[in-house]
């Protein structure tokens, strides 16, 4: 799966061949059916070129094909227009209640609505469900930075140092770069949080 994704992303980002990237992911889905990651990247390709109608069609097909994928449900929440996100999140929680991606998406919804206590509770739930997923720790840290709560920021940092997360899209992308290999977990946390998008739900059409 990773090879197919890397191949498609190379065509998209380096060669600027959208049609080729799309074709690669379609072929991959035929060869490796019911794989949420392949669907996810296919959706991201369409969103990157602002083909939102096709992206929404792919989301619907993806959720039919992989109805218990937290990754896809979370991305569906983010991709919906803001008034529809709450209903989508309820549906997602019915399908995969204890998934780090879904719990993080719900936390972000409350953050966006300025319901700080509820957002904090859901971030805490997310990192409890899957403490190894570094991206959620980084979003949680970014959230507490916005609240200017030094005590809670330090608590998150201490937990990350204790747990040493090793997964996450942004977390792995940065921590595996040569120039950051010597960084400790608390440094990676700060680095990743700083590299997260300024929008809580990025690359989507609100």
PDB file of C-alpha atoms in Angstrom:
ATOM      1  CA  UNK A   1       0.000   0.000   0.000  1.00  0.00           C
ATOM      2  CA  UNK A   2       2.763   2.427   0.940  1.00  0.00           C
ATOM      3  CA  UNK A   3       4.506   1.940  -2.408  1.00  0.00           C
ATOM      4  CA  UNK A   4       1.303   2.684  -4.322  1.00  0.00           C
ATOM      5  CA  UNK A   5       0.702   5.811  -2.231  1.00  0.00           C
ATOM      6  CA  UNK A   6       4.288   7.026  -2.655  1.00  0.00           C
ATOM      7  CA  UNK A   7       4.068   6.456  -6.417  1.00  0.00           C
ATOM      8  CA  UNK A   8       0.814   8.422  -6.655  1.00  0.00           C
ATOM      9  CA  UNK A   9       2.095  11.263  -4.476  1.00  0.00           C
ATOM     10  CA  UNK A  10       5.253  11.495  -6.583  1.00  0.00           C
ATOM     11  CA  UNK A  11       3.169  11.915  -9.728  1.00  0.00           C
ATOM     12  CA  UNK A  12       0.949  14.469  -8.019  1.00  0.00           C
ATOM     13  CA  UNK A  13       3.513  16.580  -6.176  1.00  0.00           C
ATOM     14  CA  UNK A  14       6.658  16.244  -8.284  1.00  0.00           C
ATOM     15  CA  UNK A  15       5.435  15.559 -11.816  1.00  0.00           C
ATOM     16  CA  UNK A  16       2.151  17.497 -11.336  1.00  0.00           C
ATOM     17  CA  UNK A  17       0.338  14.653 -13.124  1.00  0.00           C
ATOM     18  CA  UNK A  18      -3.083  14.603 -11.463  1.00  0.00           C
ATOM     19  CA  UNK A  19      -4.595  12.147 -13.939  1.00  0.00           C
ATOM     20  CA  UNK A  20      -1.688   9.754 -13.462  1.00  0.00           C
ATOM     21  CA  UNK A  21      -1.927   9.951  -9.666  1.00  0.00           C
ATOM     22  CA  UNK A  22      -5.655   9.276  -9.898  1.00  0.00           C
ATOM     23  CA  UNK A  23      -5.075   6.287 -12.191  1.00  0.00           C
ATOM     24  CA  UNK A  24      -2.419   4.803  -9.912  1.00  0.00           C
ATOM     25  CA  UNK A  25      -4.739   4.913  -6.902  1.00  0.00           C
ATOM     26  CA  UNK A  26      -7.630   3.437  -8.902  1.00  0.00           C
ATOM     27  CA  UNK A  27      -5.397   0.527  -9.969  1.00  0.00           C
ATOM     28  CA  UNK A  28      -4.204   0.085  -6.393  1.00  0.00           C
ATOM     29  CA  UNK A  29      -7.787  -0.141  -5.111  1.00  0.00           C
ATOM     30  CA  UNK A  30      -8.538  -2.899  -7.627  1.00  0.00           C
ATOM     31  CA  UNK A  31      -5.471  -4.859  -6.563  1.00  0.00           C
ATOM     32  CA  UNK A  32      -5.891  -4.171  -2.823  1.00  0.00           C
ATOM     33  CA  UNK A  33      -9.641  -3.875  -2.151  1.00  0.00           C
ATOM     34  CA  UNK A  34     -11.215  -2.397   0.963  1.00  0.00           C
ATOM     35  CA  UNK A  35      -8.117  -0.467   1.967  1.00  0.00           C
ATOM     36  CA  UNK A  36      -8.985   2.803   3.759  1.00  0.00           C
ATOM     37  CA  UNK A  37      -5.607   4.425   3.131  1.00  0.00           C
ATOM     38  CA  UNK A  38      -5.933   4.084  -0.646  1.00  0.00           C
ATOM     39  CA  UNK A  39      -9.405   5.628  -0.536  1.00  0.00           C
ATOM     40  CA  UNK A  40      -8.129   8.405   1.736  1.00  0.00           C
ATOM     41  CA  UNK A  41      -5.372   9.422  -0.647  1.00  0.00           C
ATOM     42  CA  UNK A  42      -7.704   9.238  -3.653  1.00  0.00           C
ATOM     43  CA  UNK A  43     -10.014  11.679  -1.868  1.00  0.00           C
ATOM     44  CA  UNK A  44      -7.079  13.932  -0.978  1.00  0.00           C
ATOM     45  CA  UNK A  45      -5.983  14.071  -4.632  1.00  0.00           C
ATOM     46  CA  UNK A  46      -9.387  15.444  -5.656  1.00  0.00           C
ATOM     47  CA  UNK A  47      -9.445  17.923  -2.784  1.00  0.00           C
ATOM     48  CA  UNK A  48      -5.943  19.124  -3.609  1.00  0.00           C
ATOM     49  CA  UNK A  49      -7.104  20.121  -7.092  1.00  0.00           C
ATOM     50  CA  UNK A  50     -10.341  21.516  -5.600  1.00  0.00           C
ATOM     51  CA  UNK A  51     -12.510  18.914  -7.264  1.00  0.00           C
ATOM     52  CA  UNK A  52     -14.794  18.822  -4.247  1.00  0.00           C
ATOM     53  CA  UNK A  53     -17.809  17.235  -5.938  1.00  0.00           C
ATOM     54  CA  UNK A  54     -15.781  14.187  -6.992  1.00  0.00           C
ATOM     55  CA  UNK A  55     -14.149  14.108  -3.550  1.00  0.00           C
ATOM     56  CA  UNK A  56     -17.566  13.878  -1.891  1.00  0.00           C
ATOM     57  CA  UNK A  57     -18.585  11.079  -4.258  1.00  0.00           C
ATOM     58  CA  UNK A  58     -15.409   9.192  -3.357  1.00  0.00           C
ATOM     59  CA  UNK A  59     -16.052   9.706   0.361  1.00  0.00           C
ATOM     60  CA  UNK A  60     -19.503   8.117  -0.009  1.00  0.00           C
ATOM     61  CA  UNK A  61     -18.043   5.144  -1.922  1.00  0.00           C
ATOM     62  CA  UNK A  62     -15.171   4.808   0.536  1.00  0.00           C
ATOM     63  CA  UNK A  63     -17.486   4.643   3.553  1.00  0.00           C
ATOM     64  CA  UNK A  64     -19.585   1.995   1.807  1.00  0.00           C
ATOM     65  CA  UNK A  65     -16.442  -0.018   1.083  1.00  0.00           C
ATOM     66  CA  UNK A  66     -14.811   0.503   4.502  1.00  0.00           C
ATOM     67  CA  UNK A  67     -17.682   1.329   6.903  1.00  0.00           C
ATOM     68  CA  UNK A  68     -15.635   0.951  10.083  1.00  0.00           C
ATOM     69  CA  UNK A  69     -12.600   3.005   9.062  1.00  0.00           C
ATOM     70  CA  UNK A  70     -11.995   5.780  11.559  1.00  0.00           C
ATOM     71  CA  UNK A  71      -9.543   7.415   9.158  1.00  0.00           C
ATOM     72  CA  UNK A  72     -12.265   7.777   6.513  1.00  0.00           C
ATOM     73  CA  UNK A  73     -14.993   8.842   8.935  1.00  0.00           C
ATOM     74  CA  UNK A  74     -12.733  11.517  10.410  1.00  0.00           C
ATOM     75  CA  UNK A  75     -11.898  12.820   6.952  1.00  0.00           C
ATOM     76  CA  UNK A  76     -15.585  12.798   6.043  1.00  0.00           C
ATOM     77  CA  UNK A  77     -16.308  14.974   9.096  1.00  0.00           C
ATOM     78  CA  UNK A  78     -13.597  17.410   8.070  1.00  0.00           C
ATOM     79  CA  UNK A  79     -14.764  17.482   4.455  1.00  0.00           C
ATOM     80  CA  UNK A  80     -18.411  18.201   5.188  1.00  0.00           C
ATOM     81  CA  UNK A  81     -19.731  21.768   5.228  1.00  0.00           C
ATOM     82  CA  UNK A  82     -19.691  23.011   8.802  1.00  0.00           C
ATOM     83  CA  UNK A  83     -23.480  22.681   9.440  1.00  0.00           C
ATOM     84  CA  UNK A  84     -23.344  18.957   8.548  1.00  0.00           C
ATOM     85  CA  UNK A  85     -20.314  17.989  10.617  1.00  0.00           C
ATOM     86  CA  UNK A  86     -22.168  17.365  13.867  1.00  0.00           C
ATOM     87  CA  UNK A  87     -24.509  14.817  12.270  1.00  0.00           C
ATOM     88  CA  UNK A  88     -21.597  13.131  10.520  1.00  0.00           C
ATOM     89  CA  UNK A  89     -19.687  12.902  13.796  1.00  0.00           C
ATOM     90  CA  UNK A  90     -22.626  11.165  15.492  1.00  0.00           C
ATOM     91  CA  UNK A  91     -22.711   8.636  12.673  1.00  0.00           C
ATOM     92  CA  UNK A  92     -18.949   8.146  12.908  1.00  0.00           C
ATOM     93  CA  UNK A  93     -19.105   7.502  16.644  1.00  0.00           C
ATOM     94  CA  UNK A  94     -21.754   4.829  16.091  1.00  0.00           C
ATOM     95  CA  UNK A  95     -19.471   3.056  13.622  1.00  0.00           C
ATOM     96  CA  UNK A  96     -16.108   3.407  15.382  1.00  0.00           C
ATOM     97  CA  UNK A  97     -16.444   4.876  18.848  1.00  0.00           C
ATOM     98  CA  UNK A  98     -12.918   4.124  20.018  1.00  0.00           C
ATOM     99  CA  UNK A  99     -10.840   5.353  17.098  1.00  0.00           C
ATOM    100  CA  UNK A 100      -8.117   7.962  17.470  1.00  0.00           C
ATOM    101  CA  UNK A 101      -8.979   9.701  14.183  1.00  0.00           C
ATOM    102  CA  UNK A 102     -12.682  10.025  15.000  1.00  0.00           C
ATOM    103  CA  UNK A 103     -12.051  11.154  18.583  1.00  0.00           C
ATOM    104  CA  UNK A 104      -9.578  13.760  17.312  1.00  0.00           C
ATOM    105  CA  UNK A 105     -12.090  15.002  14.733  1.00  0.00           C
ATOM    106  CA  UNK A 106     -14.761  15.363  17.429  1.00  0.00           C
ATOM    107  CA  UNK A 107     -12.295  17.256  19.636  1.00  0.00           C
ATOM    108  CA  UNK A 108     -11.597  19.610  16.739  1.00  0.00           C
ATOM    109  CA  UNK A 109     -15.330  20.193  16.248  1.00  0.00           C
ATOM    110  CA  UNK A 110     -15.689  21.333  19.846  1.00  0.00           C
ATOM    111  CA  UNK A 111     -12.518  23.415  19.512  1.00  0.00           C
ATOM    112  CA  UNK A 112     -13.972  25.130  16.444  1.00  0.00           C
ATOM    113  CA  UNK A 113     -17.178  25.837  18.395  1.00  0.00           C
ATOM    114  CA  UNK A 114     -15.114  27.230  21.309  1.00  0.00           C
ATOM    115  CA  UNK A 115     -16.383  24.516  23.665  1.00  0.00           C
ATOM    116  CA  UNK A 116     -13.008  24.259  25.338  1.00  0.00           C
ATOM    117  CA  UNK A 117     -13.836  21.770  28.104  1.00  0.00           C
ATOM    118  CA  UNK A 118     -15.468  19.309  25.726  1.00  0.00           C
ATOM    119  CA  UNK A 119     -12.643  19.675  23.205  1.00  0.00           C
ATOM    120  CA  UNK A 120     -10.100  18.935  25.939  1.00  0.00           C
ATOM    121  CA  UNK A 121     -12.060  15.856  27.053  1.00  0.00           C
ATOM    122  CA  UNK A 122     -12.145  14.459  23.521  1.00  0.00           C
ATOM    123  CA  UNK A 123      -8.464  15.138  22.924  1.00  0.00           C
ATOM    124  CA  UNK A 124      -7.727  13.306  26.140  1.00  0.00           C
ATOM    125  CA  UNK A 125      -9.914  10.436  25.019  1.00  0.00           C
ATOM    126  CA  UNK A 126      -8.139  10.318  21.653  1.00  0.00           C
ATOM    127  CA  UNK A 127      -4.646  10.054  23.151  1.00  0.00           C
ATOM    128  CA  UNK A 128      -5.928   7.423  25.570  1.00  0.00           C
ATOM    129  CA  UNK A 129      -7.380   5.330  22.738  1.00  0.00           C
ATOM    130  CA  UNK A 130      -4.105   5.389  20.787  1.00  0.00           C
ATOM    131  CA  UNK A 131      -1.221   7.027  22.676  1.00  0.00           C
ATOM    132  CA  UNK A 132       1.241   6.078  19.932  1.00  0.00           C
ATOM    133  CA  UNK A 133      -0.376   8.387  17.335  1.00  0.00           C
ATOM    134  CA  UNK A 134       1.852  11.448  17.550  1.00  0.00           C
ATOM    135  CA  UNK A 135      -0.266  13.702  15.327  1.00  0.00           C
ATOM    136  CA  UNK A 136      -3.070  13.756  17.903  1.00  0.00           C
ATOM    137  CA  UNK A 137      -0.637  14.698  20.677  1.00  0.00           C
ATOM    138  CA  UNK A 138       0.554  17.552  18.445  1.00  0.00           C
ATOM    139  CA  UNK A 139      -3.005  18.781  17.803  1.00  0.00           C
ATOM    140  CA  UNK A 140      -3.723  18.517  21.540  1.00  0.00           C
ATOM    141  CA  UNK A 141      -0.575  20.531  22.287  1.00  0.00           C
ATOM    142  CA  UNK A 142      -1.483  23.140  19.656  1.00  0.00           C
ATOM    143  CA  UNK A 143      -4.941  23.386  21.236  1.00  0.00           C
ATOM    144  CA  UNK A 144      -3.486  24.029  24.700  1.00  0.00           C
ATOM    145  CA  UNK A 145      -1.031  26.562  23.239  1.00  0.00           C
ATOM    146  CA  UNK A 146      -4.045  28.494  21.984  1.00  0.00           C
ATOM    147  CA  UNK A 147      -5.564  28.368  25.483  1.00  0.00           C
ATOM    148  CA  UNK A 148      -2.281  29.663  26.961  1.00  0.00           C
ATOM    149  CA  UNK A 149      -2.421  26.971  29.644  1.00  0.00           C
ATOM    150  CA  UNK A 150       1.229  26.338  30.521  1.00  0.00           C
ATOM    151  CA  UNK A 151       0.398  23.675  33.077  1.00  0.00           C
ATOM    152  CA  UNK A 152      -1.613  21.604  30.598  1.00  0.00           C
ATOM    153  CA  UNK A 153       1.001  22.099  27.869  1.00  0.00           C
ATOM    154  CA  UNK A 154       3.653  20.770  30.227  1.00  0.00           C
ATOM    155  CA  UNK A 155       1.446  17.815  31.184  1.00  0.00           C
ATOM    156  CA  UNK A 156       1.116  16.883  27.505  1.00  0.00           C
ATOM    157  CA  UNK A 157       4.865  17.251  26.987  1.00  0.00           C
ATOM    158  CA  UNK A 158       5.581  15.022  29.989  1.00  0.00           C
ATOM    159  CA  UNK A 159       3.228  12.351  28.676  1.00  0.00           C
ATOM    160  CA  UNK A 160       4.804  12.436  25.225  1.00  0.00           C
ATOM    161  CA  UNK A 161       8.276  12.045  26.741  1.00  0.00           C
ATOM    162  CA  UNK A 162       6.990   9.087  28.739  1.00  0.00           C
ATOM    163  CA  UNK A 163       5.147   7.387  25.865  1.00  0.00           C
ATOM    164  CA  UNK A 164       7.501   8.220  22.959  1.00  0.00           C
ATOM    165  CA  UNK A 165       4.908   8.155  20.112  1.00  0.00           C
ATOM    166  CA  UNK A 166       6.178   6.660  16.868  1.00  0.00           C
ATOM    167  CA  UNK A 167       3.270   6.953  14.431  1.00  0.00           C
ATOM    168  CA  UNK A 168       1.338   9.737  12.729  1.00  0.00           C
ATOM    169  CA  UNK A 169       1.445  11.217   9.234  1.00  0.00           C
ATOM    170  CA  UNK A 170       3.144  14.496  10.150  1.00  0.00           C
ATOM    171  CA  UNK A 171       4.966  12.995  13.138  1.00  0.00           C
ATOM    172  CA  UNK A 172       6.716  10.377  11.015  1.00  0.00           C
ATOM    173  CA  UNK A 173       7.321  12.715   8.096  1.00  0.00           C
ATOM    174  CA  UNK A 174       9.288  15.083  10.319  1.00  0.00           C
ATOM    175  CA  UNK A 175      10.857  12.760  12.891  1.00  0.00           C
ATOM    176  CA  UNK A 176      12.409  10.591  10.164  1.00  0.00           C
ATOM    177  CA  UNK A 177      14.127  13.483   8.410  1.00  0.00           C
ATOM    178  CA  UNK A 178      17.902  13.374   8.850  1.00  0.00           C
ATOM    179  CA  UNK A 179      18.098  16.807  10.429  1.00  0.00           C
ATOM    180  CA  UNK A 180      15.615  15.822  13.158  1.00  0.00           C
ATOM    181  CA  UNK A 181      16.887  12.331  13.976  1.00  0.00           C
ATOM    182  CA  UNK A 182      18.634  13.620  17.098  1.00  0.00           C
ATOM    183  CA  UNK A 183      15.512  15.378  18.372  1.00  0.00           C
ATOM    184  CA  UNK A 184      13.911  14.081  21.557  1.00  0.00           C
ATOM    185  CA  UNK A 185      10.171  13.439  21.844  1.00  0.00           C
ATOM    186  CA  UNK A 186       9.387  16.829  23.399  1.00  0.00           C
ATOM    187  CA  UNK A 187      11.254  18.584  20.577  1.00  0.00           C
ATOM    188  CA  UNK A 188       9.402  16.562  17.938  1.00  0.00           C
ATOM    189  CA  UNK A 189       6.110  17.427  19.645  1.00  0.00           C
ATOM    190  CA  UNK A 190       6.821  21.151  19.425  1.00  0.00           C
ATOM    191  CA  UNK A 191       8.104  20.801  15.858  1.00  0.00           C
ATOM    192  CA  UNK A 192       5.052  18.873  14.640  1.00  0.00           C
ATOM    193  CA  UNK A 193       2.612  21.212  16.390  1.00  0.00           C
ATOM    194  CA  UNK A 194       4.298  24.123  14.640  1.00  0.00           C
ATOM    195  CA  UNK A 195       3.976  22.406  11.261  1.00  0.00           C
ATOM    196  CA  UNK A 196       0.277  21.583  11.585  1.00  0.00           C
ATOM    197  CA  UNK A 197      -2.074  23.592   9.353  1.00  0.00           C
ATOM    198  CA  UNK A 198      -3.420  26.859  10.739  1.00  0.00           C
ATOM    199  CA  UNK A 199      -6.944  25.673   9.881  1.00  0.00           C
ATOM    200  CA  UNK A 200      -8.413  23.135  12.271  1.00  0.00           C
ATOM    201  CA  UNK A 201      -9.940  21.296   9.302  1.00  0.00           C
ATOM    202  CA  UNK A 202      -7.473  21.985   6.460  1.00  0.00           C
ATOM    203  CA  UNK A 203      -7.837  21.338   2.722  1.00  0.00           C
ATOM    204  CA  UNK A 204     -11.609  21.161   2.879  1.00  0.00           C
ATOM    205  CA  UNK A 205     -14.439  23.240   1.524  1.00  0.00           C
ATOM    206  CA  UNK A 206     -16.444  24.871   4.303  1.00  0.00           C
TER     207      UNK A 206
END
